[in-house]
Short mmCIF file of C-alpha atoms in Angstrom, two decimals:
data_model
loop_
_atom_site.label_atom_id
_atom_site.label_comp_id
_atom_site.label_asym_id
_atom_site.label_seq_id
_atom_site.Cartn_x
_atom_site.Cartn_y
_atom_site.Cartn_z
CA ILE A 1 51.85 45.64 147.31
CA SER A 2 53.21 42.03 148.14
CA ILE A 3 54.72 41.15 151.56
CA SER A 4 58.24 40.41 149.76
CA THR A 5 58.30 43.91 148.24
CA SER A 6 57.36 45.70 151.17
CA LYS A 7 59.92 43.53 153.27
CA LYS A 8 62.31 44.73 150.80
CA HIS A 9 61.41 48.51 151.00
CA ALA A 10 61.42 48.03 154.72
CA SER A 11 64.65 46.77 154.72
CA LEU A 12 66.04 49.97 152.74
CA ILE A 13 64.35 52.08 155.11
CA CYS A 14 65.88 50.57 158.11
CA ASP A 15 69.12 50.99 156.34
CA TYR A 16 68.56 54.38 155.74
CA PHE A 17 67.20 55.39 159.20
CA SER A 18 69.22 52.52 161.07
CA VAL A 19 66.13 51.31 162.24
CA SER A 20 66.82 48.07 164.83
CA ASN A 21 63.67 46.44 164.47
CA LYS A 22 62.54 45.74 160.81
CA ASP A 23 59.35 44.08 161.91
CA GLU A 24 58.28 47.00 163.83
CA LEU A 25 58.71 49.19 160.66
CA ILE A 26 56.88 46.74 158.59
CA ILE A 27 53.78 46.88 161.03
CA LEU A 28 54.13 50.48 161.25
CA LEU A 29 53.91 50.75 157.22
CA TYR A 30 50.99 48.55 156.94
CA ASN A 31 49.26 50.43 159.62
CA LYS A 32 49.67 53.44 157.96
CA LYS A 33 48.28 51.93 154.79
CA PHE A 34 45.48 50.27 156.41
CA ILE A 35 44.47 53.60 157.91
CA HIS A 36 44.69 55.44 154.73
CA TYR A 37 42.62 52.45 153.09
CA LEU A 38 40.08 52.98 155.66
CA TYR A 39 39.75 56.73 155.17
CA GLU A 40 39.41 56.22 151.54
CA LYS A 41 36.75 53.65 151.73
CA ALA A 42 34.91 56.09 154.38
CA MET A 43 35.19 58.84 151.93
CA CYS A 44 33.88 56.89 149.17
CA ILE A 45 30.74 56.06 151.25
CA ILE A 46 30.51 59.73 152.35
CA ASN A 47 30.65 60.76 148.79
CA THR A 48 28.31 58.28 147.36
CA ARG A 49 25.36 59.26 149.79
#
């Protein structure tokens, strides 16, 4: 997902939850995606052994 679409999504979510700091929310979303990505990678490594 590109940064522009993520920012659009974040804006919508911010409006929905009335979050004041959009950057904080974007960071939160990215961290969740990143953690999920690492988890998937780890699972692949474990499964291939």
